CSV table of C-alpha atoms in Angstrom, one decimal:
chain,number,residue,atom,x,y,z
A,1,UNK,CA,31.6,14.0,-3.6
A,2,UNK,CA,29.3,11.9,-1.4
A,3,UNK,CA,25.5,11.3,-2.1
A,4,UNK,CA,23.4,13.5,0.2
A,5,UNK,CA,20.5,11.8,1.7
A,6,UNK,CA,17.2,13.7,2.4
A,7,UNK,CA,14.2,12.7,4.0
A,8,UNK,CA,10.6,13.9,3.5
A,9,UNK,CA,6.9,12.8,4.7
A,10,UNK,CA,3.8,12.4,2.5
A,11,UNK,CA,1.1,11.0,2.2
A,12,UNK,CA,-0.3,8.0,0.6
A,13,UNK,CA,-2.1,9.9,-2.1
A,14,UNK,CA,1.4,12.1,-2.6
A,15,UNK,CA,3.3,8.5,-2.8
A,16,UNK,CA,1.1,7.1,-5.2
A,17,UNK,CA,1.4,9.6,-7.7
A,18,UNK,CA,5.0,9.7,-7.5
A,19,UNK,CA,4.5,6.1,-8.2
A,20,UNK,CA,2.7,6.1,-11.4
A,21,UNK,CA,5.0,8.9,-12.4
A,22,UNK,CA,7.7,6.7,-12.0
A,23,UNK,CA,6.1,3.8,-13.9
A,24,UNK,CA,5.0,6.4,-16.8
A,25,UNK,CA,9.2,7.3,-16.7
A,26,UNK,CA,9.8,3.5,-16.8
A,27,UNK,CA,7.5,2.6,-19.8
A,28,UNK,CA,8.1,5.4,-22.1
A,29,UNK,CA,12.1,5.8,-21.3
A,30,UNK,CA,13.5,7.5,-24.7
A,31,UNK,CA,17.0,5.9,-24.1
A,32,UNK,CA,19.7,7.6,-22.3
A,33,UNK,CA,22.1,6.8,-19.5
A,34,UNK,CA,21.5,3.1,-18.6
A,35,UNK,CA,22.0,3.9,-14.6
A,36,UNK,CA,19.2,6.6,-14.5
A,37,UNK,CA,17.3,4.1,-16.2
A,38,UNK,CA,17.9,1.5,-13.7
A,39,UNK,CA,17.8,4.6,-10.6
A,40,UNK,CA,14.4,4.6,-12.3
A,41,UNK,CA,13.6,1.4,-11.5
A,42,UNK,CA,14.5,1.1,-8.2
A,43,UNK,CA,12.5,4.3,-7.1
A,44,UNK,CA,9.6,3.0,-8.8
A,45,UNK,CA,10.4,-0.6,-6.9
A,46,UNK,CA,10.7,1.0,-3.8
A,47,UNK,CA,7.3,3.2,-4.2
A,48,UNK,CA,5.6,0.3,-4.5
A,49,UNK,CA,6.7,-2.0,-1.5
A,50,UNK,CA,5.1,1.5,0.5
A,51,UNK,CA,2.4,0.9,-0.8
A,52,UNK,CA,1.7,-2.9,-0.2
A,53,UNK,CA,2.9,-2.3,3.4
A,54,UNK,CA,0.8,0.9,3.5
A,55,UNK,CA,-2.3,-1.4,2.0
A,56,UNK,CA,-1.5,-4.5,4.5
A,57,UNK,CA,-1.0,-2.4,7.5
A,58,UNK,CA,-4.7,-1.0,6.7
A,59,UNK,CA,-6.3,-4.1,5.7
């Protein structure tokens, strides 16, 4: 089965607190499946570069 991609719009308040939700999920991870751990990761990765470019674009 192939991944489905979806796309949605936020925003920079909704982004951030996916963000720290994501870091929260990081720091406290209980163990588990080492992919999700490092899907994780990434996501929280990813929510960040948004919101550098977010900041730079609105320096």
């Amino acid at each position: 089965m192939e991944d489905e991609y979806f796309s949605i719009e936020m925003n920079i308040r909704g982004i951030r607190l996916i963000h720290e939700g994501l870091c929260q999920a990081v720091t406290k991870w209980s163990g588990g499946d080492p992919d999700e751990q490092q899907d994780l990761i990434a996501m929280r990765d990813n929510f960040y570069k948004i919101i550098l470019e977010y900041q730079f674009e609105n320096m």
